[in-house]
PDB file of C-alpha atoms and ligand atoms in Angstrom:
ATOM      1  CA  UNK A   6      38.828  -4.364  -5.952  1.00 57.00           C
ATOM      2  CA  UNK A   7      37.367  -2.505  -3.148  1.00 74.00           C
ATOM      3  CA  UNK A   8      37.988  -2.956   0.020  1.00 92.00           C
ATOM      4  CA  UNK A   9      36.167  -5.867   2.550  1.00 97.00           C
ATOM      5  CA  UNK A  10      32.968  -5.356   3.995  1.00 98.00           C
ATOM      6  CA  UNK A  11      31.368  -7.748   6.760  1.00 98.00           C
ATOM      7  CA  UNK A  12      27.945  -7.564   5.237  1.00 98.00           C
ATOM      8  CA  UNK A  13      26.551  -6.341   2.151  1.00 98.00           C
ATOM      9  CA  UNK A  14      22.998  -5.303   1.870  1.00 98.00           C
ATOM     10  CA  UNK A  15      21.187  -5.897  -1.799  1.00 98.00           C
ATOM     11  CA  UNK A  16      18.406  -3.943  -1.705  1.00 98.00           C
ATOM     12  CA  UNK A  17      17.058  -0.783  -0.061  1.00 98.00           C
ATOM     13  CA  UNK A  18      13.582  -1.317   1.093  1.00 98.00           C
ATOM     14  CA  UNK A  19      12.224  -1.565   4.406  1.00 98.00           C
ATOM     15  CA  UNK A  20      14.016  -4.886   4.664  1.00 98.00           C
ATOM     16  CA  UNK A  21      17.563  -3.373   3.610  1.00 98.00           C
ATOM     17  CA  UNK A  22      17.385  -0.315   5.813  1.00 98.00           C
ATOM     18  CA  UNK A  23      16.245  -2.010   8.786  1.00 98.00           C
ATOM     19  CA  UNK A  24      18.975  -4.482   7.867  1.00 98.00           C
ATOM     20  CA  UNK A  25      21.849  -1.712   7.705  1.00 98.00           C
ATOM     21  CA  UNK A  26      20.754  -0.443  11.043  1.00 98.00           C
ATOM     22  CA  UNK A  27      20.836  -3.681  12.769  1.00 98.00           C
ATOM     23  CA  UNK A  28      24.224  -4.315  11.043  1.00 98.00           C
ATOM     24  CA  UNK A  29      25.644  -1.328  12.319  1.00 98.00           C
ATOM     25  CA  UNK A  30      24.546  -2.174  15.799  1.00 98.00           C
ATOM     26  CA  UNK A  31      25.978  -5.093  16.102  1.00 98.00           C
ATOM     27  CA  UNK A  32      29.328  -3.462  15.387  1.00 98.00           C
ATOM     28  CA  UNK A  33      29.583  -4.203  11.401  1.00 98.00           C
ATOM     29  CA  UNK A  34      30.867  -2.480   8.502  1.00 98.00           C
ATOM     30  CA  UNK A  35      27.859  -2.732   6.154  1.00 98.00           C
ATOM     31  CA  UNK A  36      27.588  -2.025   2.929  1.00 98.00           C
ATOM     32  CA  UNK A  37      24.014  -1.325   0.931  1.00 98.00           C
ATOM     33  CA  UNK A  38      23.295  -1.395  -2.406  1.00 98.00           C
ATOM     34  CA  UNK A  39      20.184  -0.092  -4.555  1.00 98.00           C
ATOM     35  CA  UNK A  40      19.178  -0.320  -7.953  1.00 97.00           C
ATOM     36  CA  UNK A  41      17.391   2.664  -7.627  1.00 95.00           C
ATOM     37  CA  UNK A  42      18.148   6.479  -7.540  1.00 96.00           C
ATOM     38  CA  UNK A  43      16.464   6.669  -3.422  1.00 97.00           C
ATOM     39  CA  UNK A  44      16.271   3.949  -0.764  1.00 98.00           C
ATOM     40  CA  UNK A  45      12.848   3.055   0.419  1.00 98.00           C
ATOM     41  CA  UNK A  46      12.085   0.553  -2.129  1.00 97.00           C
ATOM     42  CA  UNK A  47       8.601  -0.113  -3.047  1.00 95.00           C
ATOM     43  CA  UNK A  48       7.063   2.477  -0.223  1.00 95.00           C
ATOM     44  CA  UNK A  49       8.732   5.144  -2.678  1.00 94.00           C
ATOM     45  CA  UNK A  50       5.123   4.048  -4.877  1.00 91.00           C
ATOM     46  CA  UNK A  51       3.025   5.749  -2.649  1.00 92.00           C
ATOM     47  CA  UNK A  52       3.732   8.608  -0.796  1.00 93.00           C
ATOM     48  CA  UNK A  53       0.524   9.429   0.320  1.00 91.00           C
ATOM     49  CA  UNK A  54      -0.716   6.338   1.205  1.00 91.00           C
ATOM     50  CA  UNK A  55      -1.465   5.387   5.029  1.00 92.00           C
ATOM     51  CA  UNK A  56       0.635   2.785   6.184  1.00 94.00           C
ATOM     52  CA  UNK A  57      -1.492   1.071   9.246  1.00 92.00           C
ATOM     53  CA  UNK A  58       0.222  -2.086   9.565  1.00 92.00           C
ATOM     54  CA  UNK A  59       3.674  -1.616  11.183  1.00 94.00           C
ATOM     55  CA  UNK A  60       4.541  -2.719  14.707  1.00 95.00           C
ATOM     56  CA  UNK A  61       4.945   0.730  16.955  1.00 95.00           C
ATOM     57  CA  UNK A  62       4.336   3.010  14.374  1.00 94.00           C
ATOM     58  CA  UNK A  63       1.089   4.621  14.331  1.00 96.00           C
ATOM     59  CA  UNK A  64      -0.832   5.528  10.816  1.00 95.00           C
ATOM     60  CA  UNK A  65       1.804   7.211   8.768  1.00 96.00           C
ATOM     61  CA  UNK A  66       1.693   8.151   5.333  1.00 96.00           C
ATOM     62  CA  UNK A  67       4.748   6.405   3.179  1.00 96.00           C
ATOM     63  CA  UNK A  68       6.903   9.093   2.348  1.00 97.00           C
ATOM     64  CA  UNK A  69       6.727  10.038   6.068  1.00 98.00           C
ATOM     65  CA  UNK A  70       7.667   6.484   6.761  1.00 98.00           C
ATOM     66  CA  UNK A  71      10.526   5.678   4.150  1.00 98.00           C
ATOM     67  CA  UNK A  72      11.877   9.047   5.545  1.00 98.00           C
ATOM     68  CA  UNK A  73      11.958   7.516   9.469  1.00 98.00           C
ATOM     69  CA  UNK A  74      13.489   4.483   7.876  1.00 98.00           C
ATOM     70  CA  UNK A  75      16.374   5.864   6.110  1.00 98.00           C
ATOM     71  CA  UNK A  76      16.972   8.292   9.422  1.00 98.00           C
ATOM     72  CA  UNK A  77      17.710   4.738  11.235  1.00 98.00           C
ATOM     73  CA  UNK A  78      18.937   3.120   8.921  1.00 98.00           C
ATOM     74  CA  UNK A  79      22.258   5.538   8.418  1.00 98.00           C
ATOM     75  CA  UNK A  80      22.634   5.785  12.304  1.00 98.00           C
ATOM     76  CA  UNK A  81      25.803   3.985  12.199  1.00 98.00           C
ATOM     77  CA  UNK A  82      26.614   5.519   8.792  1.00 98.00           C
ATOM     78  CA  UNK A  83      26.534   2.311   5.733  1.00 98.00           C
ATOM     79  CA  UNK A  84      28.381   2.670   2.598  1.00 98.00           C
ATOM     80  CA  UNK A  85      25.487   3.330   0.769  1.00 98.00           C
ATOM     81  CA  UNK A  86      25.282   2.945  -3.222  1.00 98.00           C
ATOM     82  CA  UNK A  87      22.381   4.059  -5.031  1.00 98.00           C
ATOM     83  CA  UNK A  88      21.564   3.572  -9.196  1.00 97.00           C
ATOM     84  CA  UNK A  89      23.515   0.369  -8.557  1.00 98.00           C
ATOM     85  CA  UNK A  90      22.017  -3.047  -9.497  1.00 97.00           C
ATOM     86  CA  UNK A  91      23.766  -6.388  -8.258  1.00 98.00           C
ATOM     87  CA  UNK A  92      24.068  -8.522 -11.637  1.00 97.00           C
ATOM     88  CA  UNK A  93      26.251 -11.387 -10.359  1.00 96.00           C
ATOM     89  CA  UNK A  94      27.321 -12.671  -7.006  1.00 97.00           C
ATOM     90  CA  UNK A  95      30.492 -15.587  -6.593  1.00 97.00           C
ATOM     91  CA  UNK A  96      32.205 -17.200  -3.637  1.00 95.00           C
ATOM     92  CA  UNK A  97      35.908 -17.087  -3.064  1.00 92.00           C
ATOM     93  CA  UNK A  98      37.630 -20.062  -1.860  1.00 90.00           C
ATOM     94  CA  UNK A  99      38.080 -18.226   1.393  1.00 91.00           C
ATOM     95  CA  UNK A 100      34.870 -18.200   1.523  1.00 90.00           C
ATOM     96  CA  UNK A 101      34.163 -14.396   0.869  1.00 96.00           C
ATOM     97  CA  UNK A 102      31.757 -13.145  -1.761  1.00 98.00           C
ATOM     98  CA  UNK A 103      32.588 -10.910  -4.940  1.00 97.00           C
ATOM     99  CA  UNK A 104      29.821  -8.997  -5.815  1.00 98.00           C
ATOM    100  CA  UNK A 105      29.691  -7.762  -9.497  1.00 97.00           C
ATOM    101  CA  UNK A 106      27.226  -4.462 -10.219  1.00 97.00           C
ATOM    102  CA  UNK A 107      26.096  -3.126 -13.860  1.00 96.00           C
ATOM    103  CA  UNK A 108      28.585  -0.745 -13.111  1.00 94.00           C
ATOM    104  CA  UNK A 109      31.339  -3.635 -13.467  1.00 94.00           C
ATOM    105  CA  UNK A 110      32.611  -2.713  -9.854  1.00 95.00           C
ATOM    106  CA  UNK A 111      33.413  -5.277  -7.619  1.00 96.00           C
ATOM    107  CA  UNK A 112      32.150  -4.890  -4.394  1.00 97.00           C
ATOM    108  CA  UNK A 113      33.857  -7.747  -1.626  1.00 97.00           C
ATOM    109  CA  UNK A 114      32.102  -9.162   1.840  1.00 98.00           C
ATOM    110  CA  UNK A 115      32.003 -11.885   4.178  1.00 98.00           C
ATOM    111  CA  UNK A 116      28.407 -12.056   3.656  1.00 98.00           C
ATOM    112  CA  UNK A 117      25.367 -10.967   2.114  1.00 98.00           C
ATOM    113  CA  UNK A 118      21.802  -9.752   3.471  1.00 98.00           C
ATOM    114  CA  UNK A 119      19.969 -10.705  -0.013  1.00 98.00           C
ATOM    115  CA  UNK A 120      16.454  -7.899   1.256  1.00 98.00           C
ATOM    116  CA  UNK A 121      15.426  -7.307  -3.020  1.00 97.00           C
ATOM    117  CA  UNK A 122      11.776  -7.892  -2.347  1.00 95.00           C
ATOM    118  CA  UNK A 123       9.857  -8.888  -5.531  1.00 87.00           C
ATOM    119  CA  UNK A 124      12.992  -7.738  -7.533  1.00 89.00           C
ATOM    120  CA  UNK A 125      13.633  -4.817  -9.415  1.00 86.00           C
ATOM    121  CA  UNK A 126      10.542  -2.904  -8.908  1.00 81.00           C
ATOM    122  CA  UNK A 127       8.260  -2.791 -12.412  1.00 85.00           C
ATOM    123  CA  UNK A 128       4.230  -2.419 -12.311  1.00 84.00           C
ATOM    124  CA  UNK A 129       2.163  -5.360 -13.825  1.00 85.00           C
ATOM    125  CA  UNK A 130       0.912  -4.188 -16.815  1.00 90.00           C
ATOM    126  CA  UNK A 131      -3.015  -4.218 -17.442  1.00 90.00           C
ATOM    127  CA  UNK A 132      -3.289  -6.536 -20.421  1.00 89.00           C
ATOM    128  CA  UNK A 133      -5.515  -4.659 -22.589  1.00 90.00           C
ATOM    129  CA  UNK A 134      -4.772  -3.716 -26.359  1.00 92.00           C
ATOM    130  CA  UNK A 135      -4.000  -0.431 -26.383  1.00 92.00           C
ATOM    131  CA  UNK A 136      -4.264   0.363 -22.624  1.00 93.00           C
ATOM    132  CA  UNK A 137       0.008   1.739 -22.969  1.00 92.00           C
ATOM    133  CA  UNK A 138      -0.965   4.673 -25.100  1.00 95.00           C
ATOM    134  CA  UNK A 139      -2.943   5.666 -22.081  1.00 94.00           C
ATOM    135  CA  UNK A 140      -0.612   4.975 -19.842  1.00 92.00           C
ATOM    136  CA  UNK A 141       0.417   8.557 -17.613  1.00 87.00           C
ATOM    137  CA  UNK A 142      -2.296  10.209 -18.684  1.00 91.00           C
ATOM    138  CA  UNK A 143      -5.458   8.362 -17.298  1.00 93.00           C
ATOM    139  CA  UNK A 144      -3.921   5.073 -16.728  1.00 95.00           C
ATOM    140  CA  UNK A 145      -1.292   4.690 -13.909  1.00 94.00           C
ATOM    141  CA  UNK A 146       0.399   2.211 -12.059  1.00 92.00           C
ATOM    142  CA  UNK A 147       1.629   4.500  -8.948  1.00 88.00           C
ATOM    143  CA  UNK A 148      -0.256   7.141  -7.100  1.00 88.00           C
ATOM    144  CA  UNK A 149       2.142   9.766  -6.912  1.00 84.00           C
ATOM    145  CA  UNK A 150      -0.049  12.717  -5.617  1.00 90.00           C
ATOM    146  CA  UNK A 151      -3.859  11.682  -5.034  1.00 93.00           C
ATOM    147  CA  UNK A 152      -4.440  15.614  -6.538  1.00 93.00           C
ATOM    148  CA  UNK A 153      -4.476  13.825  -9.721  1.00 93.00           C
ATOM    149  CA  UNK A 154      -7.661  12.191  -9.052  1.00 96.00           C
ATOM    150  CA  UNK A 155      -9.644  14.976  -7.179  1.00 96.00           C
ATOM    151  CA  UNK A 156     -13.407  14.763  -8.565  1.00 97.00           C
ATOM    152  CA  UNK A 157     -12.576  12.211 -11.204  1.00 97.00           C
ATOM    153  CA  UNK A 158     -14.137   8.825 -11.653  1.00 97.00           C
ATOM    154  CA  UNK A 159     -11.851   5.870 -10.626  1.00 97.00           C
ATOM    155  CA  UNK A 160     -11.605   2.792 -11.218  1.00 97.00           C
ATOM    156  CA  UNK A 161      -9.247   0.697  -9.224  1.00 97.00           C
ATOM    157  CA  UNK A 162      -8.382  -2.729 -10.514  1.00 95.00           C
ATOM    158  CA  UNK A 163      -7.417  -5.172  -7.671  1.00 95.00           C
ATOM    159  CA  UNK A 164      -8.297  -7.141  -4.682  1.00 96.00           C
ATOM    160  CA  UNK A 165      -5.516  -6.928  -2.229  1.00 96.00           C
ATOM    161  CA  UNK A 166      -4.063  -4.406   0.140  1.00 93.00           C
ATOM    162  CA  UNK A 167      -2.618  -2.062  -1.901  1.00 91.00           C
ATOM    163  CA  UNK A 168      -5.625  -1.414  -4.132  1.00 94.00           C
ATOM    164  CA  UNK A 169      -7.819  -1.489  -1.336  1.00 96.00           C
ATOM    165  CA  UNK A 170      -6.004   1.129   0.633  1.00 94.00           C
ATOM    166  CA  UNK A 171      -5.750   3.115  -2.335  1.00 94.00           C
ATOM    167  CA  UNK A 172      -9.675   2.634  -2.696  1.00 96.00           C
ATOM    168  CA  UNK A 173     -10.671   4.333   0.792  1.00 95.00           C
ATOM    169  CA  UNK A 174      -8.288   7.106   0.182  1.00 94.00           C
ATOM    170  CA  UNK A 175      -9.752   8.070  -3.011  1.00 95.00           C
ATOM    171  CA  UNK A 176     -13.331   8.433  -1.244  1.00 95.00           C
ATOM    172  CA  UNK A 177     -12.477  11.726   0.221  1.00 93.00           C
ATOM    173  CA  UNK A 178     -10.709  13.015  -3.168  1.00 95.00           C
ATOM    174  CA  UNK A 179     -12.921  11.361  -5.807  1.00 96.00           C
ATOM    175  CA  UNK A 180     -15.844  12.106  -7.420  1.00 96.00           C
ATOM    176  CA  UNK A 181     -16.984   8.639  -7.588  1.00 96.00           C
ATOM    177  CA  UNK A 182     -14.555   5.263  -6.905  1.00 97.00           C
ATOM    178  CA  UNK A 183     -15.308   2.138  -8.540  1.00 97.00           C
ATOM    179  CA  UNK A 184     -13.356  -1.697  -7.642  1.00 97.00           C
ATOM    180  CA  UNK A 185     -12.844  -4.160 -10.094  1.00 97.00           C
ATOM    181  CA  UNK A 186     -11.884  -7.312  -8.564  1.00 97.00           C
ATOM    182  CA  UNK A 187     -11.234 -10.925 -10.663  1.00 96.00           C
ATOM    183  CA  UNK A 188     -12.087 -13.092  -7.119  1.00 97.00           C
ATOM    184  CA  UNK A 189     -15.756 -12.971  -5.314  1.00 96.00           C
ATOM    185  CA  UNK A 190     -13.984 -11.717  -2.138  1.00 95.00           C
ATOM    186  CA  UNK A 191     -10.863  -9.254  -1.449  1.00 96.00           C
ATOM    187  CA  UNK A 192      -8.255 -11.322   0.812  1.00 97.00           C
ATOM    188  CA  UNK A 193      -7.229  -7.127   1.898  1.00 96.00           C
ATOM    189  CA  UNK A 194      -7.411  -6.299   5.717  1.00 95.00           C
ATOM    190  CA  UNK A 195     -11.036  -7.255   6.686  1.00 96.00           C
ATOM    191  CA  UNK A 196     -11.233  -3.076   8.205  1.00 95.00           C
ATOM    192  CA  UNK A 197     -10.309  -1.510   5.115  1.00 94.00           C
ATOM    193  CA  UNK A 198     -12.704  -3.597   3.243  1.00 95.00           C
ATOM    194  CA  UNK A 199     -15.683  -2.813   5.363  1.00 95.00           C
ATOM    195  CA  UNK A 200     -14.776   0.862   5.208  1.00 93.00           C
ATOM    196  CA  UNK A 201     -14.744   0.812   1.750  1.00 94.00           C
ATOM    197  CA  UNK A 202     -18.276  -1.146   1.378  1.00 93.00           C
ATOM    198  CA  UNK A 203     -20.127   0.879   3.800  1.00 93.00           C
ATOM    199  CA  UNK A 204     -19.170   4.337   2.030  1.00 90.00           C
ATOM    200  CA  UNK A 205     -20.362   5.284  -1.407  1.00 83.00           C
ATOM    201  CA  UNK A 206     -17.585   2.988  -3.783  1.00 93.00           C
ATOM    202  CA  UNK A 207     -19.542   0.673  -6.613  1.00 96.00           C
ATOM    203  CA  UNK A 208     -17.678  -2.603  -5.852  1.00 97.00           C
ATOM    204  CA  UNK A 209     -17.617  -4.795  -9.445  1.00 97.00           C
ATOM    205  CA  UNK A 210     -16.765  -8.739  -8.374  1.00 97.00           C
ATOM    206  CA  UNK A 211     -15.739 -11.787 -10.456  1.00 98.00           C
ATOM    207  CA  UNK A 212     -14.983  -8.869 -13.100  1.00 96.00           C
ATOM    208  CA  UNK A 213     -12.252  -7.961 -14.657  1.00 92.00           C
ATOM    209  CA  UNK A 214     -11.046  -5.090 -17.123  1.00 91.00           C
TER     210      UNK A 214
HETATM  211  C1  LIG B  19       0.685   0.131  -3.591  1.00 91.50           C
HETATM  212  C2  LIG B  19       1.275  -0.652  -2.428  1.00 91.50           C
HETATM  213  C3  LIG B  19       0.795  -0.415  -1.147  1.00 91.50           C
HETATM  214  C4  LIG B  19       1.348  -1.116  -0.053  1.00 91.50           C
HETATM  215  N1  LIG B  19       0.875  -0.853   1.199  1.00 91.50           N
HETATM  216  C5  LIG B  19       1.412  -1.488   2.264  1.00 91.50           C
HETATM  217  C6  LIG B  19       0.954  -1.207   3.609  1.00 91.50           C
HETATM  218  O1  LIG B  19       0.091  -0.370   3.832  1.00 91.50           O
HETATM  219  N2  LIG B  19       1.527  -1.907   4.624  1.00 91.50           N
HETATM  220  C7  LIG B  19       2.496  -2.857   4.410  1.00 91.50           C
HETATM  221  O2  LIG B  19       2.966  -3.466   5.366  1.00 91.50           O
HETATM  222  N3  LIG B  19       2.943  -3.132   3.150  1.00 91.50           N
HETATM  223  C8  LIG B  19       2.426  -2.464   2.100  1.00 91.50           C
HETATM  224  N4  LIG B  19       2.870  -2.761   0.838  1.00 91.50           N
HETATM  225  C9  LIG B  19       3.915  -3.772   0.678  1.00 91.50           C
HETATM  226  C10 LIG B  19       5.274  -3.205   1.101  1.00 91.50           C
HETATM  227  O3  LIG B  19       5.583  -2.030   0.349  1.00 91.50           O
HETATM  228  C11 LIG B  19       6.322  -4.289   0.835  1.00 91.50           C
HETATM  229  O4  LIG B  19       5.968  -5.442   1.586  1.00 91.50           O
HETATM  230  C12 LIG B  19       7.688  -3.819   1.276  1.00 91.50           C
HETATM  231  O5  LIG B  19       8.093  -2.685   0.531  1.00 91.50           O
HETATM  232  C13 LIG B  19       8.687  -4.962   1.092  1.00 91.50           C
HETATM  233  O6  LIG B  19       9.932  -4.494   1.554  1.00 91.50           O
HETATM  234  P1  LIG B  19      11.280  -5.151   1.062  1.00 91.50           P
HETATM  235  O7  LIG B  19      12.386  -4.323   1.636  1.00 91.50           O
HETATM  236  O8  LIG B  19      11.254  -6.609   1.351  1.00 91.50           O
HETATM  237  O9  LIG B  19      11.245  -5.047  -0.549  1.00 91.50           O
HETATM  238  P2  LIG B  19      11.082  -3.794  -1.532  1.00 91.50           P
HETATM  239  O10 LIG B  19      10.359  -2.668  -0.886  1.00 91.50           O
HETATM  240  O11 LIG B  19      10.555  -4.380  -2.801  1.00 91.50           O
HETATM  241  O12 LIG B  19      12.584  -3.346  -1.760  1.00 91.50           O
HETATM  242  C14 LIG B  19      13.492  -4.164  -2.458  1.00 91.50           C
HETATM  243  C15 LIG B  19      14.536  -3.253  -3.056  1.00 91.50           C
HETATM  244  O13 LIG B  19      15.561  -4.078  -3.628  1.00 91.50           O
HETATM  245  C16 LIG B  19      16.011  -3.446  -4.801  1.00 91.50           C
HETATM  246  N5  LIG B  19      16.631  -4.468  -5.651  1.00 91.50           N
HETATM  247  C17 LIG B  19      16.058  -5.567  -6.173  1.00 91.50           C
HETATM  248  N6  LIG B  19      16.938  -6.276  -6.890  1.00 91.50           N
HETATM  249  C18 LIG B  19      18.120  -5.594  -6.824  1.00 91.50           C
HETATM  250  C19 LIG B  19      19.410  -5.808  -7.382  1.00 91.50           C
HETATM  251  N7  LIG B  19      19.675  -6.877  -8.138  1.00 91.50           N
HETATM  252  N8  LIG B  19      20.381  -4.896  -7.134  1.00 91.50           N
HETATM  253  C20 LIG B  19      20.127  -3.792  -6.341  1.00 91.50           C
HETATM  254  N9  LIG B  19      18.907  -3.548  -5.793  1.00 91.50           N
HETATM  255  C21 LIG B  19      17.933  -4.434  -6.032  1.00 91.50           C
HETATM  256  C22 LIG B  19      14.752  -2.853  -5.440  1.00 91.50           C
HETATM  257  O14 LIG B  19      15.081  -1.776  -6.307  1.00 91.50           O
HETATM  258  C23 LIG B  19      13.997  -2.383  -4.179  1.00 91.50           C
HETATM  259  O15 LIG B  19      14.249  -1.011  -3.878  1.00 91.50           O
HETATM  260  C24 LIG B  19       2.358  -2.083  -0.267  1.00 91.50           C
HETATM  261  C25 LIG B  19       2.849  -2.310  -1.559  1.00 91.50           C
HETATM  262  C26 LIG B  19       2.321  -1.601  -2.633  1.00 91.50           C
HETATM  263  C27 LIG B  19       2.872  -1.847  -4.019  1.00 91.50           C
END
């Protein structure tokens, strides 16, 4: 058994860091656990990206961002456990909470800050025959360096704010940027759409691949 935490964190995205800060400035010994091998959760997916949506916090590209958030977030120095996932949770009759990892530790708490998002993080597949064996190679689910697209033709399959986003940041680097979008409108940020539709992207509605 290890020893008693006041709060345990599950999950290390924006919502678990900013949780672990707060935790620690109010004076508790917090505890934060992440499935994966960094904290930052689903802004890890794109690094490059512009983030223009947070409260304070002027444009900032993700990795810049994730790296503010961890800075705060081990201000009052967490227990922090990374390549953990939380398989099984169970309350003690005194109330207390023994949480059981893939590891088979037990981690124990007087309570839990449950911040796992969408879950453990896994791209939705495009469901095409065939479309894994090109999967890496010309088909990907993250943008890890927009390099990879410089003067290439690219299509972008989605509607909301992530493919969006990722649409008017591939103007400057691609040779040609094409949306493919099931709906007849996006329902991304009104601004990012109209950038994208007054510069020179082919915009493919009530389509889909
Ligand atoms: C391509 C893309 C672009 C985006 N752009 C923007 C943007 O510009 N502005 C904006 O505001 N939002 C944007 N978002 C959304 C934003 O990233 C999410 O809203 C945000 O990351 C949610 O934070 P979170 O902490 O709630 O969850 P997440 O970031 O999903 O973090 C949850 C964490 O919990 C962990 N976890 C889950 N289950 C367990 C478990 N059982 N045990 C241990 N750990 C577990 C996961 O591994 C994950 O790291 C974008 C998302 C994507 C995919």
């Amino acid at each position: 058994m290890t020893e008693m935490f006041d709060v345990t964190i599950i999950g290390g995205g924006p919502a678990g860091l900013y949780s672990a800060f707060y935790s620690g400035l109010r004076g508790m010994k917090t505890k934060l656990i992440e499935s994966q091998s960094k904290l930052g959760g689903k802004v890890l997916l794109y690094p490059e990206k512009m983030i223009w949506d947070v409260g304070g916090q002027p444009p900032v590209p993700g990795h810049t961002f994730v790296k503010q958030l961890v800075v705060q977030a081990l201000t009052f120095e967490p227990t922090v456990c990374l390549d953990t996932k939380v398989e099984y949770v169970e309350k003690t009759a005194d109330k207390h909470f023994l949480i059981t990892t893939n590891h088979g530790e037990i981690h124990e708490t007087k309570s839990i800050i449950l911040a796992v998002g969408g879950g453990i993080i896994h791209p939705k597949r495009l469901d095409c025959p065939g479309a894994e064996k090109f999967e890496g190679e010309t088909l990907h689910y993250t943008v890890p360096s927009l390099k990879l697209f410089y003067q290439k033709t690219v299509v972008v399959s989605g509607g909301g704010n992530g493919a969006i986003d990722w649409a008017v940041e591939l103007l400057d680097i691609a040779k040609h940027v094409i949306v493919v979008y099931r709906q007849e409108d996006f329902p991304a940020h009104e601004a990012q759409v109209e950038l994208l539709r007054k510069r020179n992207a082919t915009i493919l509605l009530n389509s889909t691949i």
